[in-house]
Coordinates of C-alpha atoms in Angstrom, one line a residue:
X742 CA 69.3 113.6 115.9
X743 CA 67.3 114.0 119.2
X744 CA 67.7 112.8 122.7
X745 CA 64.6 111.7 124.9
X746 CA 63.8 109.9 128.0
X747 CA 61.2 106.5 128.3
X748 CA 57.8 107.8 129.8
X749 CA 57.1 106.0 133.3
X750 CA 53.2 106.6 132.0
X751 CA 51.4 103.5 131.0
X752 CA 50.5 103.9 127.3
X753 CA 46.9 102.4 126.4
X754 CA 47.0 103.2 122.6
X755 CA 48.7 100.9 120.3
X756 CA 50.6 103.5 118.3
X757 CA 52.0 104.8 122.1
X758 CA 52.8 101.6 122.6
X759 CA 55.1 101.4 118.7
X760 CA 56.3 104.6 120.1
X761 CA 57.6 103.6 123.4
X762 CA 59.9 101.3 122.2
X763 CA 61.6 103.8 119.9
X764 CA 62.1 106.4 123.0
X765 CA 65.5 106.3 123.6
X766 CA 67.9 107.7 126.6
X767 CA 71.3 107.9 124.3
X768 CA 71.9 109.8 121.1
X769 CA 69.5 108.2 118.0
X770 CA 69.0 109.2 114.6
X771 CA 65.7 111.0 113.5
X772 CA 64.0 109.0 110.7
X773 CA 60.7 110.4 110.9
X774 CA 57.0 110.3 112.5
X775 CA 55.0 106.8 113.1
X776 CA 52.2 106.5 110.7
X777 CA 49.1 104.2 111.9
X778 CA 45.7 103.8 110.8
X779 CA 46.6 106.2 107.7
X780 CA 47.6 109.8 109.8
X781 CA 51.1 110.8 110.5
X782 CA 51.6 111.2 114.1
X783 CA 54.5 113.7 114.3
X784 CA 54.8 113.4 118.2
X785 CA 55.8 109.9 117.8
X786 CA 59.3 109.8 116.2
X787 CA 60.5 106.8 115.0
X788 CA 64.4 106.8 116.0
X789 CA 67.7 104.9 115.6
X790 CA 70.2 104.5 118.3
X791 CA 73.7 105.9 117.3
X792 CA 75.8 103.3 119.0
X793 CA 73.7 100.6 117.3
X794 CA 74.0 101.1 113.7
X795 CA 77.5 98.9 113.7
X796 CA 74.8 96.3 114.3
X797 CA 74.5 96.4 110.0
X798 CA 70.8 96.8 108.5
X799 CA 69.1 96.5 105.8
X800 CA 67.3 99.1 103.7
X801 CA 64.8 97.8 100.9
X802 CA 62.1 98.4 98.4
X803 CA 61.2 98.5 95.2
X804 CA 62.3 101.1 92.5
X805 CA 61.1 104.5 93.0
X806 CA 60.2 103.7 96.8
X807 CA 62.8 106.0 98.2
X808 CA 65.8 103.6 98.9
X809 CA 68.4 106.3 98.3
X810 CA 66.6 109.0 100.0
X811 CA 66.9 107.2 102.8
X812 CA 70.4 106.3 102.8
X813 CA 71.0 109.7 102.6
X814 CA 69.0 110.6 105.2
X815 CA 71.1 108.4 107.6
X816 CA 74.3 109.4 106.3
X817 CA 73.6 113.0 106.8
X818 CA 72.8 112.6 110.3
X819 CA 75.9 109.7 111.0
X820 CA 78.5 112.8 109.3
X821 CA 77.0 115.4 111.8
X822 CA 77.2 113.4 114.9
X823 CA 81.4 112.4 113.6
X824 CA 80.4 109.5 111.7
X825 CA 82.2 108.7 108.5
X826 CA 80.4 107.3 105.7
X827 CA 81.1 105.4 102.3
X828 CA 78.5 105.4 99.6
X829 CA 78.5 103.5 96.6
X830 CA 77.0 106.1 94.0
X831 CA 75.5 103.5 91.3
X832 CA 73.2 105.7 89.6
X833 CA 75.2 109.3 90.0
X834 CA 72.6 111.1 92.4
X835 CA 74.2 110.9 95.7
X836 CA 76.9 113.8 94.9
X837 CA 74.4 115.7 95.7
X838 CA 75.2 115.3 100.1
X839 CA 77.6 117.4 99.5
X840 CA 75.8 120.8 98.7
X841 CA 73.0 121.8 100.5
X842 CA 69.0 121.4 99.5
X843 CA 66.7 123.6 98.1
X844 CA 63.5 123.9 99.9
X845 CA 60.0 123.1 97.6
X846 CA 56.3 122.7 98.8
X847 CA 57.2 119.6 98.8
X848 CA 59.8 119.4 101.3
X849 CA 58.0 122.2 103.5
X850 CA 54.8 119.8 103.5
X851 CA 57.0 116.7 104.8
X852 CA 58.9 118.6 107.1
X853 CA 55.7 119.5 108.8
X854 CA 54.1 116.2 108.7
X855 CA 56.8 114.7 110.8
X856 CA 57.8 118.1 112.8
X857 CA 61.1 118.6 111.2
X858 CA 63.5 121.6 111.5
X859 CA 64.1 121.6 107.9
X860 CA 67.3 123.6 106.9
X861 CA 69.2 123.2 103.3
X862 CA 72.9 121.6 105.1
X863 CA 75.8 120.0 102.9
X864 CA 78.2 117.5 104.2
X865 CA 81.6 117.6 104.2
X866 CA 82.4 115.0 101.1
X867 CA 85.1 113.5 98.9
X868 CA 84.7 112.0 95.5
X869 CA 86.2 108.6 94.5
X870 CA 86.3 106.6 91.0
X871 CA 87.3 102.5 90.4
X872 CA 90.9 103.1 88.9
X873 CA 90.1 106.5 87.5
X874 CA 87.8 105.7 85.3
X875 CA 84.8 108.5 85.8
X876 CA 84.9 111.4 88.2
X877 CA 86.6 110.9 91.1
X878 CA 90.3 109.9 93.2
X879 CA 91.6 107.1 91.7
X880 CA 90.5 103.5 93.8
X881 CA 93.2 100.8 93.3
X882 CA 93.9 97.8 94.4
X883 CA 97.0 95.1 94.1
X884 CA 95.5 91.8 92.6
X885 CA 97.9 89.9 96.0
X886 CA 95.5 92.2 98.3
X887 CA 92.5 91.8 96.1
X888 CA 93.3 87.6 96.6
X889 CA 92.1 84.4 94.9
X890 CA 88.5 84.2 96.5
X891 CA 87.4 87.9 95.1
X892 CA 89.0 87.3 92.1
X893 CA 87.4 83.9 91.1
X894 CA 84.2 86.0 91.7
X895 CA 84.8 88.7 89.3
X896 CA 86.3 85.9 86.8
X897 CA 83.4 83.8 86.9
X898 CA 85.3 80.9 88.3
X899 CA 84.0 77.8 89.2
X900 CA 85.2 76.0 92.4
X901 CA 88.2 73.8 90.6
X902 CA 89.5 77.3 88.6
X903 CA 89.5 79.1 91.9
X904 CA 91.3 76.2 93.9
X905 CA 94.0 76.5 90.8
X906 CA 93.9 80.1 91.2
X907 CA 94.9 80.2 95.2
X908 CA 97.3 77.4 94.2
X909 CA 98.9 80.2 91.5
X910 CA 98.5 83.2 94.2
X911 CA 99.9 80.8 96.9
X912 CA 103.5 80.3 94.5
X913 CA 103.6 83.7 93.8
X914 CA 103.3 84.4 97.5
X915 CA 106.1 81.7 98.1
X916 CA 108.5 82.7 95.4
X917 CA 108.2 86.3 96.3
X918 CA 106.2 87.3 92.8
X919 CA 104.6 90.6 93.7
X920 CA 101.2 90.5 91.7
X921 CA 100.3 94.0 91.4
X922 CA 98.7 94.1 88.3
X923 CA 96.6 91.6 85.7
X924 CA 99.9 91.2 83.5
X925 CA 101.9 90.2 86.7
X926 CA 98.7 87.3 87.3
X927 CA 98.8 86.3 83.1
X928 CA 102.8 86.5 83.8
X929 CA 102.9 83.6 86.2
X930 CA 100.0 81.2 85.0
X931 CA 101.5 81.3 81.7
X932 CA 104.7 80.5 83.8
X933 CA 103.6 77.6 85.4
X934 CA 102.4 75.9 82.8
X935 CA 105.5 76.1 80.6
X936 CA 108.1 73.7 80.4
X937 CA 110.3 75.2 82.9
X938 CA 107.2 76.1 85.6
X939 CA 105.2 73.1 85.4
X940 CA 107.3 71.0 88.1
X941 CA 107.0 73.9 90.4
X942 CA 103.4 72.9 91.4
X943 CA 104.0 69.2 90.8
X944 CA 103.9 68.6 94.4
X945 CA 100.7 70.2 95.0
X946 CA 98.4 69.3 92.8
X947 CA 100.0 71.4 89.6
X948 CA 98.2 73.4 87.3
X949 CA 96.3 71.7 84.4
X950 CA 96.9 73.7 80.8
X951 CA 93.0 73.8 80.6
X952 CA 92.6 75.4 83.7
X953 CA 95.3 77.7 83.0
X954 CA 93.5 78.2 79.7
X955 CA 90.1 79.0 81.4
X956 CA 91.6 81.8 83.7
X957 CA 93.5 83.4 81.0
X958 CA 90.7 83.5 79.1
X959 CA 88.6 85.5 81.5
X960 CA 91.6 87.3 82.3
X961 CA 91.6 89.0 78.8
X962 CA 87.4 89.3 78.9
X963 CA 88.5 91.2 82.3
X964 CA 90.8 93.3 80.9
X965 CA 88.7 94.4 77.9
X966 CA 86.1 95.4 80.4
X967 CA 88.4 98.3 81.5
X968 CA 89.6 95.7 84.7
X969 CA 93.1 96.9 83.9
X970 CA 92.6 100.3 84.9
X971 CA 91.5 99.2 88.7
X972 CA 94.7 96.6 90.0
X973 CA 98.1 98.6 90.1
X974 CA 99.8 101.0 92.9
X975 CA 99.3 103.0 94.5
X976 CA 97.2 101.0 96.3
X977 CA 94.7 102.9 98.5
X978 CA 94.9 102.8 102.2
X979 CA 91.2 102.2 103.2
X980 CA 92.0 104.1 106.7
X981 CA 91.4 107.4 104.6
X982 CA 87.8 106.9 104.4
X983 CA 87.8 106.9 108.4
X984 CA 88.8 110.6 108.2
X985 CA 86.6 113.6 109.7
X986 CA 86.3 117.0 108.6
X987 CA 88.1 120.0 110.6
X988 CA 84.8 120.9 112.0
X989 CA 84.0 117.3 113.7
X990 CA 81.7 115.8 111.2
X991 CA 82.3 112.5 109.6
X992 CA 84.1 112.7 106.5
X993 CA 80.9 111.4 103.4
X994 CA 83.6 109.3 100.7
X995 CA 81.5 109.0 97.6
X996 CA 82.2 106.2 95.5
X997 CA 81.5 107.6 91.5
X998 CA 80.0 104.1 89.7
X999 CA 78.2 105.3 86.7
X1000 CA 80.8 105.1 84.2
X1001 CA 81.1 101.4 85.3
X1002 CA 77.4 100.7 85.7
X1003 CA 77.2 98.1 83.4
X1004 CA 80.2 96.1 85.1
X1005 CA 77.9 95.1 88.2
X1006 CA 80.0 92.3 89.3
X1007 CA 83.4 93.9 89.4
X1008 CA 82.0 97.1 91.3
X1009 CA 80.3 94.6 93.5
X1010 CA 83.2 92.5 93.9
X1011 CA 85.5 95.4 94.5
X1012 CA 83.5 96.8 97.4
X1013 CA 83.5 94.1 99.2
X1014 CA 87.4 94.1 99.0
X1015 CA 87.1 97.9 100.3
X1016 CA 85.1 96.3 103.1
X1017 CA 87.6 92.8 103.6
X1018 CA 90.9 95.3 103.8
X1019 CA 89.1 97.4 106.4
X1020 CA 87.9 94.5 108.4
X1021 CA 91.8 93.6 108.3
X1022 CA 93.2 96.3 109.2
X1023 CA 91.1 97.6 112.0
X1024 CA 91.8 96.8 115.5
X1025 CA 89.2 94.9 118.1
X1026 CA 87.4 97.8 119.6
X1027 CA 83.7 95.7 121.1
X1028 CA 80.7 98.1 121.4
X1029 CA 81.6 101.9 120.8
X1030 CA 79.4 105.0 121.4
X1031 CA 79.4 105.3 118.1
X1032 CA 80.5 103.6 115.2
X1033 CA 84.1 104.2 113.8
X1034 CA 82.4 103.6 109.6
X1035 CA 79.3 103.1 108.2
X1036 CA 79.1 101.5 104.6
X1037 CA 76.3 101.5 102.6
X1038 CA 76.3 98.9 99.9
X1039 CA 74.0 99.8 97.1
X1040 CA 72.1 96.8 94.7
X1041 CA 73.8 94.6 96.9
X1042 CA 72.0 91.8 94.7
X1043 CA 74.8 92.0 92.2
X1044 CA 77.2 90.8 95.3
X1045 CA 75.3 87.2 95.7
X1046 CA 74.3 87.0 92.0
X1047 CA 76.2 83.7 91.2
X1048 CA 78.5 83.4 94.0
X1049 CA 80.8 80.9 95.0
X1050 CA 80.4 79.2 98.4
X1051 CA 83.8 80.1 99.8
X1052 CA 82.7 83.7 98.6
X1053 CA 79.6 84.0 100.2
X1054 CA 81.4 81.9 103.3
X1055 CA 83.6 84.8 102.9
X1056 CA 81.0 87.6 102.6
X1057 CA 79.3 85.9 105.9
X1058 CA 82.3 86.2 108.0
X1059 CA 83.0 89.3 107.4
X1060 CA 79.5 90.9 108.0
X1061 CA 79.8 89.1 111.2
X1062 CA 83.0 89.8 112.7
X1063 CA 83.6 93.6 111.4
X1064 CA 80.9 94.8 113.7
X1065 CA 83.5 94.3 117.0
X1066 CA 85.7 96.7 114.4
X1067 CA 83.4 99.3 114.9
X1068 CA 82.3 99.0 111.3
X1069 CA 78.4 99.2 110.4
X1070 CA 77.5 97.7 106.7
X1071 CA 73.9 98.3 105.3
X1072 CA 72.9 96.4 102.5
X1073 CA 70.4 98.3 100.1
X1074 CA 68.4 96.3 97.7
X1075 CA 65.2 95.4 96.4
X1076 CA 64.1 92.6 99.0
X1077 CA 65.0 90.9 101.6
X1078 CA 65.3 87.6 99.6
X1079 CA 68.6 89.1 98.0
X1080 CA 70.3 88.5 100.2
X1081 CA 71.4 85.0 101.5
X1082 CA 69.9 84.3 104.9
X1083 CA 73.7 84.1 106.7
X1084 CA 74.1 87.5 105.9
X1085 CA 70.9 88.6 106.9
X1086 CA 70.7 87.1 110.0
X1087 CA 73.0 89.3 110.9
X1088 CA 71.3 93.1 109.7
X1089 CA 69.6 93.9 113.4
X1090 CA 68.3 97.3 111.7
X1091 CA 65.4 97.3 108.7
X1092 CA 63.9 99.8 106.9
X1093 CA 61.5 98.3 104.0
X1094 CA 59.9 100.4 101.5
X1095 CA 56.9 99.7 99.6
X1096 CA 56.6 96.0 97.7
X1097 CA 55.0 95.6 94.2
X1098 CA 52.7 92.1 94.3
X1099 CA 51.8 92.7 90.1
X1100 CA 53.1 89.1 89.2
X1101 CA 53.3 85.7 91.1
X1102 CA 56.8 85.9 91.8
X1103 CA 56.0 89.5 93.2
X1104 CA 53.8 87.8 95.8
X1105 CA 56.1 85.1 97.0
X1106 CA 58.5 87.7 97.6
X1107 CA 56.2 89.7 99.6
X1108 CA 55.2 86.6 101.9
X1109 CA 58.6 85.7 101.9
X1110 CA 59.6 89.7 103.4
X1111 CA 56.8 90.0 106.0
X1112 CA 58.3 86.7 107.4
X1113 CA 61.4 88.2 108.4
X1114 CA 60.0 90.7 110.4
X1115 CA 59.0 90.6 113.9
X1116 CA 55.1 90.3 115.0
X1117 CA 53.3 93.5 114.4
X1118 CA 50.4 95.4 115.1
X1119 CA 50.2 96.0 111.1
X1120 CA 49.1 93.6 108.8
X1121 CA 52.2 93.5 107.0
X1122 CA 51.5 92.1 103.7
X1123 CA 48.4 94.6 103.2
X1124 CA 50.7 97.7 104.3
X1125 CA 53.9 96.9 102.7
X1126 CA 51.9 97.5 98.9
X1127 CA 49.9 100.7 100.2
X1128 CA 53.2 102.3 101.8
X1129 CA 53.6 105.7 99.4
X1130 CA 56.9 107.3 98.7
X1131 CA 59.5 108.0 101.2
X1132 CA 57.5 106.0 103.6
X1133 CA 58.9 102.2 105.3
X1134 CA 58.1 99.6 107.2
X1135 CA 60.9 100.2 110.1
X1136 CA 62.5 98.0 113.0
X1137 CA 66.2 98.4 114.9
X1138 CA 67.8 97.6 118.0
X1139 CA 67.0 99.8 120.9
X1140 CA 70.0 99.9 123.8
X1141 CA 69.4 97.1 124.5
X1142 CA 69.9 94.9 121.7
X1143 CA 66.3 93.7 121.5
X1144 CA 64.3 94.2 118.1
X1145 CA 62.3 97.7 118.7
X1146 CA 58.1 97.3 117.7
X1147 CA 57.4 97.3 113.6
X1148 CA 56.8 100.5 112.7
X1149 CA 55.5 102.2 109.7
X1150 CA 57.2 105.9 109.3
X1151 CA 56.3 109.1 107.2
X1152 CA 60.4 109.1 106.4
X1153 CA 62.4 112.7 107.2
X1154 CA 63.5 114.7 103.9
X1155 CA 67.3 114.9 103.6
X1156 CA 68.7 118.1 104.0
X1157 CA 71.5 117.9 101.4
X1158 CA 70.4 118.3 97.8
X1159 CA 68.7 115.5 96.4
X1160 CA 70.1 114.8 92.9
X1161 CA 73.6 115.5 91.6
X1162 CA 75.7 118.2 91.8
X1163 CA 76.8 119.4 88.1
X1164 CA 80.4 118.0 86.6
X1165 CA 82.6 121.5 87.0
X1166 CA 81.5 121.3 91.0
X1167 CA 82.7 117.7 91.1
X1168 CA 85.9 118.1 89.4
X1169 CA 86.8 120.9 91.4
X1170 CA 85.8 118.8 94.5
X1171 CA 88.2 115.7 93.4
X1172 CA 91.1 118.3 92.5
X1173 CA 91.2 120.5 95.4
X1174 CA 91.2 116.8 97.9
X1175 CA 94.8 116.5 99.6
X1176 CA 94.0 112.9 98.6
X1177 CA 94.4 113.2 94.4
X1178 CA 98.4 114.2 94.5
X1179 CA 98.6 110.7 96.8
X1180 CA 96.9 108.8 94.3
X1181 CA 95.9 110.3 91.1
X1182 CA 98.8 108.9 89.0
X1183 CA 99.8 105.3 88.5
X1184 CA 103.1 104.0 89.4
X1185 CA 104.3 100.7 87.3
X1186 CA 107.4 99.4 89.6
X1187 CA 109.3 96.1 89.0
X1188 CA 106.6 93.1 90.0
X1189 CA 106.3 89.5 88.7
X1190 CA 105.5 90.1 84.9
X1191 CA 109.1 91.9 85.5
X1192 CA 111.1 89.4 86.8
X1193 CA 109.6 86.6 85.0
X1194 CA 110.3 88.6 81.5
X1195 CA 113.5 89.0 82.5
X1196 CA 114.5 85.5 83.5
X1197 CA 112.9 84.3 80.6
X1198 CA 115.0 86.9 78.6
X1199 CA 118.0 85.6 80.2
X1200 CA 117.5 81.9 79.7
X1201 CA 116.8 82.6 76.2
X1202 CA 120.1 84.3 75.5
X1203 CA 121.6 81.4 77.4
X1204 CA 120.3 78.9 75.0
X1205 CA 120.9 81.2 72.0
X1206 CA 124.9 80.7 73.2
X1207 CA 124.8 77.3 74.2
X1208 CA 122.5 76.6 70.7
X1209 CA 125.8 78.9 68.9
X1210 CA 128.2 77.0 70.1
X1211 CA 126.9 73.5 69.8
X1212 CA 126.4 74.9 66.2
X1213 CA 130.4 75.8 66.0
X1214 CA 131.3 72.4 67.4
X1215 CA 129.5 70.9 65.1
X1216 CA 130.7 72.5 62.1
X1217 CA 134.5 72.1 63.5
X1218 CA 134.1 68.2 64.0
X1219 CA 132.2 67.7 60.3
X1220 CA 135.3 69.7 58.8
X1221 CA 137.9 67.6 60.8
X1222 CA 135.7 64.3 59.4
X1223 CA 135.9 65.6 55.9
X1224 CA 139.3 66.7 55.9
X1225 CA 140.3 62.9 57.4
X1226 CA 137.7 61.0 54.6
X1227 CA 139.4 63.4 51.4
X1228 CA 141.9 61.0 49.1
X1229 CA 145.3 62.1 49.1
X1230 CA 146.8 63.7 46.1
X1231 CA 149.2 61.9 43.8
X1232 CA 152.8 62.8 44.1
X1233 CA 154.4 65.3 42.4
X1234 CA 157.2 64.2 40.1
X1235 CA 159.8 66.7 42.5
X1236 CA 157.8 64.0 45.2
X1237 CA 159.1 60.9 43.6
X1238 CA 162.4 62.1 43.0
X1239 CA 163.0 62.5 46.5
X1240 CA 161.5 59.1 47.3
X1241 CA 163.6 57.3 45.2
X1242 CA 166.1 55.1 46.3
X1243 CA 168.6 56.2 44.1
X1244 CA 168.3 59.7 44.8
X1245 CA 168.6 58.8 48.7
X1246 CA 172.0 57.1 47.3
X1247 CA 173.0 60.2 45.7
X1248 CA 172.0 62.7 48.7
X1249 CA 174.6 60.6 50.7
X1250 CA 177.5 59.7 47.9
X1251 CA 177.3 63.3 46.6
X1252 CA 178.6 65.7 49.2
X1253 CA 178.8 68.6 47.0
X1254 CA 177.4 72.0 46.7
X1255 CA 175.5 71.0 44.0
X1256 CA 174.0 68.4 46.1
X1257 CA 173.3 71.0 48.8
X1258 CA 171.7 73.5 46.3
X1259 CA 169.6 70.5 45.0
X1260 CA 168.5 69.1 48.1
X1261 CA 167.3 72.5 49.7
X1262 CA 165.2 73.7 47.2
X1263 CA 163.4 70.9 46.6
X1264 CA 162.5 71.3 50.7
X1265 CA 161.7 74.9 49.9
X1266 CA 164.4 76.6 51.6
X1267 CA 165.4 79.3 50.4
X1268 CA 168.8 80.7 50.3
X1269 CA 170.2 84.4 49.4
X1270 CA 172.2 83.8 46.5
X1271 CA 175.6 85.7 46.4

């Protein structure tokens, strides 16, 4: 970082005049030295203002330009003026901030070209990891804080699946359903379209069993992509990545991607969650000194690649209102035309690598990228394909809030090591964080999939007893119809005897202890003989 003071000289030269706008009275980052007419002109630094980099930006370029170079580059300096940073680790070779460079010829030759006090500096650093899955502190999230917009995204939903899906996240809200994890979300769609759930969204538009279908569908594709390992508790609390060290310098949060590198949309997707929960979270704080974050979002192509609307709406809003958080976002990608013109409309800072022009497509984009930038003293389109490594085409915002003059920069060398650290460093680094007892294990608590199991448990033993003793009733009625429909026997001859008239004559003539004896064993009394 250096400090300076505007000359009140009159500057004839039109490099002085690319220089002047990039001399600053209040602390700016160091990016490098202006290049014009092919020379490096080291006492021309090319500079950022600290308390404008919440104003978001833009860093582009084709592979192998230097894009990650230069993120660290800014990040170094942001963590050693008390700037946290987040960086999203794609390719595994940021680990590196956190140990310091080695010096080469090559890095003594660039330090002189731009006159920089080169010294090999690591950053203090912690290591994170979507749901544990690679290196890193365990990154969760709660599918009710992750919400129905994100997740249609990451589901490849189109607009009337994710309507169905905030209907389903707006019940479970209602009916107090936690959704923590993906079997709590398959819990209640499979819920609602049962015979017992479907009136429950009758009277807002219900849930049709296709729909239901689709999402379940992509649910299990999810889940087979590892997905399961990223929703559950404990959920992380975004406010740790605004954390400095013990000696003042912004805290560096790594986020470990490679083992998920192939899953571009949900890493994309769940980044810009990481950025949604912050932006909710943070208080209004206007213009700082310096900003309170600064997030660098790497091949932040895969982000717009087949968006909704209501997610790039999304997206949009929140680039636009997080700045008054204090939150700076830099997009890094291959052009400009990656990202929708909403979003950047609102990047005030841009550093562009070199552009490739080898196909026809290559050109448009080229025209399309010198567009965007302010009038120059460079023709543009010429320079942006001679620009060598770890050189860029550079504008910000000075104090003011005005764009700064175009100007092409010889880029600094970052002083932390440029590649990554080895694995034993980087497990010791995640282990010996505070942060890994918080939220290295998973915790499964009682949540929708729960309470709906149960339910269903009960009203299935319910029925079982009700289906038991309709059974019971049953059988007891046939058996009473049976026992009414069965002929009667004929009577025994004892039977007619006692019928008969003439007997009945006897019983009464005959009052005799025969006739006693006779008459009580044929009702089967029984008497003690003597």
């Amino acid at each position: 970082m250096s400090q300076s003071t505007d000359s009140a000289s009159p500057v004839a030269s039109p490099a002085g005049q690319i220089a002047e706008g990039y001399a600053f009275t209040g602390p700016a980052l160091d990016l490098g030295a202006l290049l014009w007419d092919g020379t490096c002109l080291p006492e021309h630094q090319i500079r950022i203002p600290l308390s404008m980099l919440n104003r978001h930006g833009l860093v582009a370029g084709a592979t192998g330009t230097g894009k990650t170079k230069t993120l660290q580059l800014i990040a170094e300096q942001l963590s050693a003026n008390g700037v946290p940073v987040f960086l999203a680790d794609i390719k595994g070779d940021v680990s590196g901030i956190s140990a310091p460079g080695a010096t080469n010829d090559k890095i003594e030759e660039r330090a002189k070209d731009v006159a920089q006090e080169w010294e090999g500096t690591g950053f203090p650093s912690e290591f994170y990891s979507l749901g544990g899955i690679g290196p890193g502190i365990p990154l969760r999230s709660t599918v009710t804080s992750f919400g129905p917009v994100l997740m249609s995204k990451v589901l490849q939903l189109n607009q009337t699946q994710e309507q169905s899906l905030g209907l389903i996240f707006h019940y479970a809200d209602t009916k107090g359903l936690e959704l923590i994890d993906l079997k709590d979300l398959r819990a209640v769609v499979a819920f609602l379209v049962s015979d017992k759930g479907k009136p429950e969204l009758k009277g807002i538009g219900g849930l049709s069993t296709v729909t239901a279908g689709v999402i379940l569908r992509a649910l299990t594709a999810f889940e087979q992509q590892g997905a399961a390992e990223f929703f559950g508790e404990p959920e992380f609390d975004t406010s740790e990545f605004l954390r400095t060290a013990a000696d003042g310098r912004g805290l560096v949060s790594v986020l470990e991607l490679p083992a998920v590198q192939d899953k571009p949309q949900l890493f994309s997707t769940f980044l810009m969650w990481l950025l949604a929960d912050l932006y909710t979270d943070l208080p209004e704080v206007g213009d700082l000194e310096k900003p309170k974050l600064v997030f660098f979002f790497d091949e932040a192509h895969l982000l717009f690649n087949g968006a909704s609307k209501a997610f790039l709406e999304a997206i949009t809003q929140t680039v636009r209102l997080i700045r008054s958080k204090g939150v700076g976002v830099f997009f890094v990608t291959q052009t400009p035309k990656d990202v929708p013109a909403d979003v950047l409309a609102q990047l005030g800072n841009r550093v562009q690598h070199a552009l490739r022009a080898f196909t026809p497509d290559d050109a448009k984009a080229l025209k399309a990228t010198v567009k965007t930038f302010p009038n120059s003293e460079y023709d543009l389109e010429e320079l942006l394909t001679q620009l060598g490594t770890g050189e860029a085409v550079i504008t910000v915002l000075s104090e003011k809030g005005a764009p700064t003059p175009v100007a092409a920069t010889r880029l600094r060398a970052p002083q932390s090591l440029m590649g990554p650290i080895d694995a034993a460093a980087l497990d010791q680094a995640v282990k010996s964080s505070l942060l890994w007892s918080r939220y290295a294990e998973p915790v499964d608590r009682e949540s929708a999939y729960e309470k709906i199991s149960a339910e269903q448990a009960a009203a299935e033993a319910q029925a079982e007893a009700a289906a038991a003793a309709a059974e019971a009733e049953k059988q007891a009625k046939e058996a009473a119809k049976a026992a009414k429909a069965a002929p009667k026997p004929d009577p025994s001859l004892a039977e007619q005897v006692v019928g008969s008239g003439l007997f009945r004559s006897l019983a009464r003539s005959i009052g005799t202890q025969l006739g006693r004896e006779i008459s009580r064993s044929i009702f089967g009394t029984a008497r003690r003989r003597r």
